[in-house]
Short mmCIF file of C-alpha atoms in Angstrom, two decimals:
data_model
loop_
_atom_site.label_atom_id
_atom_site.label_comp_id
_atom_site.label_asym_id
_atom_site.label_seq_id
_atom_site.Cartn_x
_atom_site.Cartn_y
_atom_site.Cartn_z
CA MET A 102 13.38 16.76 -30.03
CA SER A 103 14.71 18.23 -26.55
CA THR A 104 14.41 15.78 -23.12
CA MET A 105 12.30 18.71 -21.78
CA THR A 106 9.85 18.88 -24.58
CA VAL A 107 9.29 15.08 -24.50
CA THR A 108 9.04 15.30 -20.45
CA LEU A 109 6.31 18.12 -21.16
CA LEU A 110 4.56 15.96 -23.88
CA LEU A 111 4.63 13.00 -21.60
CA PHE A 112 3.44 14.32 -18.58
CA GLY A 113 1.54 16.64 -20.01
CA THR A 114 -0.60 14.36 -22.11
CA PHE A 115 -0.88 11.91 -19.07
CA PHE A 116 -2.35 14.33 -16.53
CA VAL A 117 -4.85 15.78 -19.27
CA LEU A 118 -6.12 12.05 -19.79
CA LEU A 119 -6.54 11.49 -16.57
CA ALA A 120 -8.25 15.07 -15.89
CA VAL A 121 -11.12 13.63 -18.28
CA GLY A 122 -11.66 10.31 -16.70
CA VAL A 123 -9.46 8.29 -19.33
CA PRO A 124 -8.36 4.98 -17.18
CA ILE A 125 -4.93 5.48 -16.04
CA ALA A 126 -3.40 2.27 -17.71
CA ILE A 127 -4.52 3.89 -21.02
CA GLY A 128 -3.27 7.35 -20.18
CA ILE A 129 -0.26 5.96 -19.33
CA SER A 130 0.06 4.01 -22.73
CA VAL A 131 -1.20 6.45 -25.05
CA ALA A 132 1.08 9.28 -23.47
CA ALA A 133 4.09 7.08 -24.06
CA PHE A 134 3.18 6.48 -27.80
CA ALA A 135 2.69 10.30 -28.30
CA SER A 136 6.00 10.80 -26.93
CA ILE A 137 7.76 8.24 -28.82
CA LEU A 138 6.29 9.88 -31.93
CA MET A 139 8.44 12.90 -31.02
CA ILE A 140 11.75 10.23 -31.51
CA LEU A 141 10.54 7.41 -34.04
CA PRO A 142 8.63 7.27 -37.59
CA PRO A 143 5.02 5.85 -36.44
CA ASP A 144 6.03 2.37 -37.21
CA GLN A 145 8.71 2.08 -35.41
CA ALA A 146 6.94 3.72 -32.22
CA ILE A 147 4.31 1.44 -32.18
CA PHE A 148 6.57 -1.94 -32.70
CA VAL A 149 8.53 -0.47 -29.82
CA VAL A 150 5.43 0.25 -27.41
CA MET A 151 4.18 -3.30 -27.74
CA GLN A 152 7.49 -4.65 -27.31
CA LYS A 153 8.20 -2.62 -24.18
CA MET A 154 4.70 -3.80 -22.93
CA ASN A 155 5.13 -7.26 -23.33
CA THR A 156 8.80 -7.49 -22.12
CA GLY A 157 7.68 -5.94 -18.95
CA LEU A 158 5.46 -8.72 -18.01
CA GLU A 159 8.39 -11.35 -18.68
CA SER A 160 8.95 -11.63 -14.99
CA PHE A 161 8.56 -14.83 -12.87
CA THR A 162 8.75 -12.20 -9.69
CA LEU A 163 5.27 -10.87 -11.34
CA LEU A 164 3.37 -13.86 -10.59
CA ALA A 165 3.59 -13.21 -6.76
CA ILE A 166 0.97 -10.48 -7.34
CA PRO A 167 -2.07 -12.38 -8.35
CA LEU A 168 -1.16 -14.88 -6.01
CA PHE A 169 -0.84 -12.75 -3.18
CA ILE A 170 -4.00 -10.92 -4.50
CA LEU A 171 -5.82 -14.36 -4.69
CA ALA A 172 -4.86 -14.96 -0.85
CA GLY A 173 -5.74 -11.86 0.56
CA ASN A 174 -9.28 -12.32 -0.99
CA ILE A 175 -9.72 -15.73 0.32
CA MET A 176 -8.76 -14.43 3.74
CA ASN A 177 -11.48 -11.55 3.32
CA ASN A 178 -13.93 -14.47 2.68
CA GLY A 179 -13.02 -17.09 4.72
CA GLY A 180 -13.71 -15.89 8.60
CA ILE A 181 -10.02 -14.88 9.28
CA ALA A 182 -11.10 -11.43 9.88
CA LYS A 183 -13.42 -12.24 12.63
CA ARG A 184 -10.84 -14.47 14.27
CA LEU A 185 -8.31 -11.59 14.37
CA ILE A 186 -10.76 -8.83 15.25
CA ALA A 187 -11.48 -11.44 18.42
CA LEU A 188 -7.60 -11.02 19.21
CA ALA A 189 -7.42 -7.57 18.65
CA GLU A 190 -10.45 -6.82 21.04
CA LEU A 191 -8.38 -8.88 23.72
CA VAL A 192 -5.17 -6.62 23.43
CA THR A 193 -6.92 -3.40 23.21
CA GLY A 194 -10.27 -4.12 25.43
CA ARG A 195 -9.08 -2.44 28.64
CA VAL A 196 -8.28 1.00 26.80
CA PRO A 197 -11.02 3.90 26.48
CA GLY A 198 -12.54 3.59 22.92
CA SER A 199 -11.69 -0.04 22.81
CA LEU A 200 -13.55 -0.92 19.76
CA VAL A 201 -11.49 1.65 17.73
CA HIS A 202 -8.33 0.81 18.80
CA THR A 203 -9.85 -3.21 18.30
CA ASN A 204 -10.37 -1.60 14.42
CA ILE A 205 -6.97 -0.25 14.16
CA VAL A 206 -5.13 -3.33 15.58
CA GLY A 207 -7.24 -5.46 13.39
CA ASN A 208 -6.47 -3.57 10.05
CA MET A 209 -2.80 -3.69 10.97
CA LEU A 210 -3.23 -7.72 11.23
CA PHE A 211 -5.63 -8.27 8.41
CA GLY A 212 -3.70 -5.54 6.08
CA ALA A 213 -0.45 -7.48 6.53
CA LEU A 214 -2.03 -10.71 5.87
CA SER A 215 -3.96 -9.83 2.81
CA GLY A 216 -1.39 -6.58 1.48
CA SER A 217 -4.66 -4.96 0.90
CA ALA A 218 -5.65 -1.40 2.45
CA VAL A 219 -8.83 -1.68 0.68
CA ALA A 220 -9.44 -5.30 1.81
CA ALA A 221 -8.79 -4.35 5.48
CA ALA A 222 -10.93 -1.30 5.64
CA ALA A 223 -13.60 -3.43 4.13
CA ALA A 224 -13.10 -6.72 6.53
CA ILE A 225 -12.62 -5.38 9.88
CA GLY A 226 -14.27 -1.71 9.54
CA GLY A 227 -17.10 -3.19 7.58
CA THR A 228 -17.67 -6.10 10.76
CA MET A 229 -16.93 -3.28 13.68
CA SER A 230 -19.08 -0.61 12.31
CA LYS A 231 -22.39 -1.92 13.91
CA GLN A 232 -21.00 -2.70 16.88
CA GLN A 233 -19.53 0.64 16.80
CA ARG A 234 -22.57 2.58 16.08
CA GLU A 235 -24.24 0.42 19.09
CA ARG A 236 -21.74 1.69 21.74
CA GLY A 237 -22.76 5.45 20.73
CA TYR A 238 -19.48 6.22 18.77
CA ASP A 239 -19.19 8.99 16.41
CA PRO A 240 -19.23 7.58 12.54
CA ALA A 241 -17.06 9.89 11.66
CA PHE A 242 -14.60 9.27 14.35
CA THR A 243 -14.85 5.37 13.73
CA ALA A 244 -14.37 5.95 9.82
CA ALA A 245 -11.05 8.03 10.23
CA ALA A 246 -9.61 5.74 12.30
CA ASN A 247 -10.70 3.06 10.22
CA ILE A 248 -9.27 4.87 7.28
CA ALA A 249 -6.18 6.01 8.87
CA SER A 250 -5.17 2.82 10.27
CA ALA A 251 -6.12 0.40 6.81
CA PRO A 252 -3.21 1.21 4.88
CA THR A 253 -0.75 0.01 7.90
CA GLY A 254 -0.76 -3.38 5.86
CA LEU A 255 0.82 -1.82 2.76
CA LEU A 256 3.98 -1.60 4.69
CA ILE A 257 3.63 -4.55 7.04
CA PRO A 258 5.22 -7.62 4.96
CA PRO A 259 4.23 -9.90 2.89
CA THR A 260 2.85 -7.07 0.65
CA THR A 261 2.74 -6.29 -3.36
CA ALA A 262 3.79 -2.89 -3.15
CA PHE A 263 7.02 -3.72 -2.42
CA ILE A 264 7.30 -6.42 -4.93
CA VAL A 265 6.31 -3.60 -7.49
CA TYR A 266 8.90 -1.30 -6.39
CA SER A 267 11.91 -4.37 -6.47
CA MET A 268 10.95 -4.57 -10.20
CA ILE A 269 11.65 -1.17 -10.91
CA ALA A 270 14.14 -0.40 -8.49
CA GLY A 271 16.70 -2.52 -10.27
CA GLY A 272 15.75 -6.02 -8.30
CA THR A 273 16.36 -4.82 -5.03
CA SER A 274 15.98 -7.33 -2.34
CA ILE A 275 12.32 -8.18 -1.96
CA ALA A 276 13.34 -9.96 1.61
CA ALA A 277 14.93 -6.82 2.30
CA LEU A 278 11.98 -4.56 1.38
CA PHE A 279 9.53 -6.82 3.56
CA MET A 280 11.90 -6.40 6.73
CA ALA A 281 12.53 -2.77 6.12
CA GLY A 282 8.71 -2.07 6.18
CA ALA A 283 7.97 -3.80 9.50
CA VAL A 284 8.87 -1.00 11.96
CA PRO A 285 7.41 1.79 9.92
CA GLY A 286 4.37 -0.04 9.31
CA ILE A 287 3.86 -0.67 13.25
CA LEU A 288 4.95 2.82 14.05
CA MET A 289 2.20 4.12 11.82
CA GLY A 290 -0.32 2.11 13.42
CA LEU A 291 0.89 3.01 16.74
CA THR A 292 0.86 6.86 15.66
CA VAL A 293 -3.02 5.96 14.46
CA ILE A 294 -3.80 4.82 18.16
CA ALA A 295 -2.01 7.81 19.82
CA VAL A 296 -4.23 10.08 18.13
CA ALA A 297 -7.70 7.88 18.71
CA LEU A 298 -6.82 7.21 22.22
CA VAL A 299 -6.53 11.19 22.80
CA TYR A 300 -9.70 11.49 20.98
CA ALA A 301 -11.07 8.74 22.87
CA ILE A 302 -10.28 9.82 26.37
CA ARG A 303 -11.50 13.72 25.81
CA LYS A 304 -15.07 12.00 24.72
CA LYS A 305 -15.05 9.43 27.56
CA TYR A 306 -15.55 6.34 25.15
CA PRO A 307 -15.89 3.25 27.07
CA THR A 308 -13.80 0.04 27.48
CA SER A 309 -14.62 -3.56 26.34
CA GLY A 310 -14.16 -4.62 30.23
CA ALA A 311 -12.09 -8.17 30.99
CA VAL A 312 -12.47 -11.54 29.70
CA SER A 313 -11.78 -14.96 31.84
CA ALA A 314 -8.79 -16.33 31.11
CA ALA A 315 -10.50 -19.48 28.89
CA GLN A 316 -12.15 -17.03 26.65
CA ALA A 317 -8.85 -15.51 26.59
CA GLY A 318 -6.97 -18.79 25.56
CA LYS A 319 -9.59 -19.63 23.12
CA THR A 320 -9.37 -16.48 21.30
CA ILE A 321 -5.90 -16.71 21.32
CA LEU A 322 -5.89 -20.01 19.88
CA ASP A 323 -8.49 -19.27 17.44
CA ALA A 324 -6.25 -16.47 15.62
CA ILE A 325 -2.90 -18.45 16.01
CA PRO A 326 -3.40 -20.18 12.51
CA ALA A 327 -4.07 -17.07 10.73
CA LEU A 328 -1.46 -15.18 12.27
CA LEU A 329 1.22 -17.99 11.39
CA LEU A 330 0.48 -16.74 7.77
CA ILE A 331 3.03 -14.29 8.24
CA ILE A 332 5.72 -16.40 9.96
CA VAL A 333 5.44 -18.99 7.25
CA VAL A 334 5.59 -16.67 4.29
CA VAL A 335 7.84 -13.83 5.29
CA GLY A 336 10.30 -16.00 7.34
CA GLY A 337 10.32 -18.83 4.25
CA ILE A 338 11.18 -15.14 2.00
CA VAL A 339 13.62 -13.65 4.57
CA ALA A 340 15.49 -17.09 5.12
CA GLY A 341 15.86 -18.10 1.34
CA ILE A 342 14.03 -20.84 1.71
CA PHE A 343 11.68 -20.19 -0.95
CA THR A 344 11.12 -16.87 -3.37
CA ALA A 345 8.21 -14.37 -2.81
CA THR A 346 6.33 -16.13 -5.95
CA GLU A 347 6.77 -19.17 -4.39
CA GLY A 348 5.70 -17.46 -0.90
CA ALA A 349 2.54 -16.49 -2.70
CA GLY A 350 1.84 -19.82 -3.69
CA ILE A 351 2.07 -21.07 -0.31
CA ALA A 352 -0.11 -18.23 1.10
CA VAL A 353 -2.89 -19.33 -1.53
CA ALA A 354 -2.73 -22.89 -0.16
CA TYR A 355 -2.30 -22.12 3.45
CA CYS A 356 -5.58 -19.21 3.25
CA LEU A 357 -7.87 -21.97 1.24
CA ILE A 358 -6.82 -24.69 3.76
CA LEU A 359 -7.63 -22.55 6.71
CA ALA A 360 -10.92 -21.16 4.97
CA LEU A 361 -11.95 -24.77 4.92
CA LEU A 362 -11.31 -25.78 8.17
CA TYR A 363 -13.07 -22.97 9.27
CA ARG A 364 -16.16 -23.85 6.84
CA SER A 365 -16.51 -20.47 5.70
CA LEU A 366 -16.29 -20.74 2.03
CA THR A 367 -18.44 -22.46 -0.92
CA TRP A 368 -18.10 -23.43 -3.90
CA GLY A 369 -19.69 -19.86 -4.94
CA ASP A 370 -17.41 -17.98 -3.00
CA ILE A 371 -14.47 -19.77 -4.66
CA LYS A 372 -16.12 -18.96 -7.92
CA ALA A 373 -16.79 -15.41 -7.19
CA ILE A 374 -13.20 -14.90 -5.61
CA MET A 375 -11.67 -16.10 -8.53
CA GLY A 376 -13.30 -13.49 -10.40
CA ARG A 377 -12.38 -10.67 -8.35
CA THR A 378 -8.79 -12.06 -8.53
CA ILE A 379 -8.54 -11.88 -12.30
CA ALA A 380 -10.21 -8.63 -12.74
CA THR A 381 -8.10 -7.02 -10.06
CA THR A 382 -4.87 -8.88 -11.65
CA GLY A 383 -5.60 -8.00 -15.01
CA VAL A 384 -5.70 -4.08 -14.16
CA ILE A 385 -2.42 -4.22 -12.54
CA LEU A 386 -0.43 -6.02 -14.85
CA LEU A 387 -2.17 -3.48 -17.48
CA LEU A 388 -0.50 -1.06 -15.64
CA ILE A 389 2.83 -2.38 -15.43
CA ALA A 390 2.76 -3.21 -18.86
CA ALA A 391 2.05 0.61 -19.86
CA SER A 392 4.22 1.85 -17.02
CA SER A 393 7.24 -0.44 -18.65
CA ALA A 394 6.52 1.44 -22.43
CA MET A 395 6.74 4.85 -19.92
CA SER A 396 9.74 3.82 -18.17
CA TRP A 397 11.60 3.36 -21.76
CA VAL A 398 10.44 6.85 -23.16
CA MET A 399 12.03 8.45 -19.82
CA ALA A 400 15.28 6.17 -20.09
CA TYR A 401 16.00 6.61 -23.61
CA THR A 402 15.69 10.06 -23.29
CA GLY A 403 17.60 10.85 -20.26
CA MET A 404 14.23 12.18 -18.26
CA PRO A 405 15.44 11.19 -15.17
CA GLN A 406 18.85 12.73 -15.26
CA THR A 407 16.83 15.72 -16.74
CA ILE A 408 14.38 15.70 -13.43
CA SER A 409 17.18 15.26 -10.95
CA ASP A 410 19.61 18.44 -12.35
CA LEU A 411 16.36 20.67 -11.87
CA LEU A 412 16.03 19.21 -8.16
CA LEU A 413 19.81 19.42 -7.73
CA GLY A 414 19.34 23.00 -9.43
CA VAL A 415 17.23 24.03 -6.43
CA SER A 416 19.34 22.74 -3.68
CA ASP A 417 22.28 20.44 -3.33
CA ASN A 418 21.01 19.89 0.44
CA PRO A 419 19.67 16.42 1.20
CA ILE A 420 17.01 17.71 3.68
CA VAL A 421 15.79 19.89 1.43
CA ILE A 422 15.84 17.56 -1.75
CA LEU A 423 13.98 14.50 0.53
CA LEU A 424 11.94 17.23 1.28
CA LEU A 425 10.86 18.17 -2.37
CA ILE A 426 10.13 14.62 -2.96
CA ASN A 427 8.35 14.16 -0.32
CA VAL A 428 6.13 16.60 -1.37
CA VAL A 429 5.71 15.94 -4.97
CA LEU A 430 5.23 12.22 -3.58
CA ILE A 431 2.38 13.03 -1.29
CA VAL A 432 0.96 15.13 -4.02
CA VAL A 433 0.60 12.29 -6.47
CA GLY A 434 -0.75 10.14 -3.89
CA THR A 435 -3.87 12.28 -3.84
CA PHE A 436 -4.94 11.88 -7.29
CA MET A 437 -3.07 8.32 -8.19
CA ASP A 438 -3.26 4.75 -6.66
CA ILE A 439 -0.25 2.86 -5.32
CA THR A 440 0.61 0.91 -8.37
CA PRO A 441 1.04 3.39 -11.07
CA ALA A 442 2.69 5.69 -8.44
CA ILE A 443 5.85 3.02 -7.90
CA LEU A 444 6.06 1.92 -11.39
CA ILE A 445 6.04 6.11 -12.67
CA PHE A 446 7.92 7.77 -10.18
CA THR A 447 10.45 5.29 -9.05
CA PRO A 448 12.57 5.64 -12.21
CA ILE A 449 12.44 9.54 -11.70
CA PHE A 450 13.24 9.96 -7.82
CA LEU A 451 15.31 6.86 -7.31
CA PRO A 452 18.41 7.71 -8.86
CA ILE A 453 17.95 10.91 -7.34
CA ALA A 454 17.79 9.64 -3.59
CA GLU A 455 20.93 7.50 -4.58
CA GLY A 456 22.79 10.22 -5.74
CA ILE A 457 22.52 11.80 -2.05
CA GLY A 458 23.85 8.39 -0.51
CA MET A 459 20.23 7.26 0.08
CA ASP A 460 19.52 3.29 0.15
CA PRO A 461 17.17 2.09 -2.32
CA VAL A 462 15.57 -0.25 0.32
CA HIS A 463 15.30 2.80 2.58
CA PHE A 464 13.87 5.19 -0.58
CA GLY A 465 11.19 2.33 -0.88
CA VAL A 466 9.54 2.29 2.39
CA VAL A 467 9.68 6.22 2.32
CA LEU A 468 7.89 5.93 -1.28
CA VAL A 469 5.20 3.16 0.07
CA PHE A 470 4.80 5.07 3.14
CA ASN A 471 3.73 8.44 1.10
CA MET A 472 1.50 5.96 -0.90
CA CYS A 473 -0.46 4.72 2.08
CA ILE A 474 -1.17 8.21 3.07
CA GLY A 475 -2.36 9.33 -0.32
CA THR A 476 -5.16 6.21 -0.11
CA MET A 477 -6.84 8.41 2.78
CA THR A 478 -6.85 11.93 0.77
CA PRO A 479 -9.50 12.78 -1.57
CA PRO A 480 -9.89 13.15 -4.59
CA VAL A 481 -9.21 9.36 -5.47
CA GLY A 482 -8.23 8.39 -2.16
CA SER A 483 -10.07 4.62 -2.34
CA VAL A 484 -9.85 3.82 1.60
CA LEU A 485 -11.25 7.02 2.55
CA PHE A 486 -14.18 6.48 0.35
CA ILE A 487 -14.99 2.56 1.55
CA GLY A 488 -14.19 3.68 5.05
CA THR A 489 -17.05 6.85 4.83
CA SER A 490 -19.49 4.11 3.29
CA LEU A 491 -18.89 1.77 5.45
CA ALA A 492 -19.87 4.03 8.70
CA GLY A 493 -22.64 5.28 7.23
CA THR A 494 -21.50 8.71 7.26
CA THR A 495 -20.42 11.67 5.10
CA ILE A 496 -16.90 13.23 3.39
CA GLU A 497 -17.92 16.06 4.83
CA LYS A 498 -18.16 14.92 8.18
CA VAL A 499 -15.27 12.37 7.90
CA ILE A 500 -12.49 14.99 7.07
CA PRO A 501 -12.15 17.06 9.92
CA ARG A 502 -11.77 13.99 11.94
CA LEU A 503 -9.06 12.60 9.73
CA LEU A 504 -7.11 15.68 9.65
CA PRO A 505 -5.47 14.86 13.35
CA TYR A 506 -4.56 11.27 11.85
CA LEU A 507 -3.06 13.29 8.62
CA ALA A 508 -0.90 15.21 10.74
CA ALA A 509 0.61 12.89 12.71
CA LEU A 510 1.34 10.56 9.73
CA PHE A 511 2.82 13.29 7.74
CA LEU A 512 5.21 13.84 11.22
CA MET A 513 6.02 10.22 11.35
CA LEU A 514 6.82 10.10 7.61
CA LEU A 515 9.35 12.93 8.18
CA ILE A 516 10.70 10.98 11.11
CA VAL A 517 11.26 7.48 8.99
CA THR A 518 12.63 9.79 5.85
CA PHE A 519 15.53 11.23 7.78
CA VAL A 520 16.06 8.33 10.60
CA PRO A 521 16.76 5.47 8.14
CA THR A 522 18.00 3.54 11.17
CA LEU A 523 14.32 2.60 11.67
CA SER A 524 14.04 0.97 8.47
CA LEU A 525 17.28 -0.53 7.73
CA TRP A 526 18.17 -1.97 11.25
CA LEU A 527 16.08 -4.99 11.00
CA PRO A 528 17.08 -5.90 7.30
CA GLY A 529 20.84 -5.27 8.19
CA ALA A 530 20.47 -7.34 11.55
CA MET A 531 19.05 -10.31 9.37
CA GLY A 532 21.89 -9.80 6.39
CA LEU A 533 19.75 -8.95 4.18
CA LEU A 534 21.39 -5.66 3.15
#
């Protein structure tokens, strides 16, 4: 059985199942099994699938994922979002369209702490939407700004996306990935602010006005405990004091203590949080297990090398190859969530990227940046739908307002892709590369 035949069967089966509404994890498992049947007898194929799915979960690093999810869920209910919004408004209060900029900066802060674009869009956008409506803001405009800025937390550390990528990318340093994502993540947020500012000035949106020094001081003091989480967790991982998994455990304990001090959690809340964490973790781990079987099929049949040869057959120019990879990833991001996309396409595109001299840390940032854009585009964009719902508007009204943000973010993606220093100088300066 030729590699091309297995490749077509694997991805053909997967995309057909995806098109008819089969859950992604099930689609990956079935596609992997069908492909293995072309290589091995049925009894051996079943054994290999089960074995690879099991070994795919045998990783201490994987424990960081449910722990970071739990920390994010605690923050979502623990009164932390409200304090971060107050800090963001203090920073942006004198800028036209201040409530929208508060939303954007709040998403950057909360997204970095929770590592979840959906959690940021819901917690910050949900809190801000009422105030924005009362101040006369266009709901489609506020929804677009919330949607475009929520994914910044997938780049700004700590983030589970880089943990998943590190596992697939041959153990690429998580600390280096965390630091590499910081500058592009901040640039992504600033890009959204710039687009929002142009629109706000044109529409003459108001500022929030000045606050007293005493009020500013109180706002900063209230937010410091939440912001210290980034310093404690990321700083500890980067300094080598603890691993990413241990850092995730510290994040859970820190968030729980903070929420209890704020007196914003009840036992009922904790029970609900644990339930949501278990449900989300189950989905992610099933995806990882299924993708491990698919990755084995691709490696066994030499699929990455075949795809690499096809791309290099189009051009051997690194610029053209990187443009093609970005185009494919943008398309993938429109219909696939970030975790399965990383699991499936890292083993395909990373060898190609390394073959043209791209650092795996830099490629990880480019991959995640692409997936950030994917979370805000139809038909699967989870952040798009939750942001639209919270603003009380429709997709048809939001998309035209979202297009300028997408255009600006595509441009920033290209800059991050072709200027590796933006991603690599910080981890390089800290001796992590």
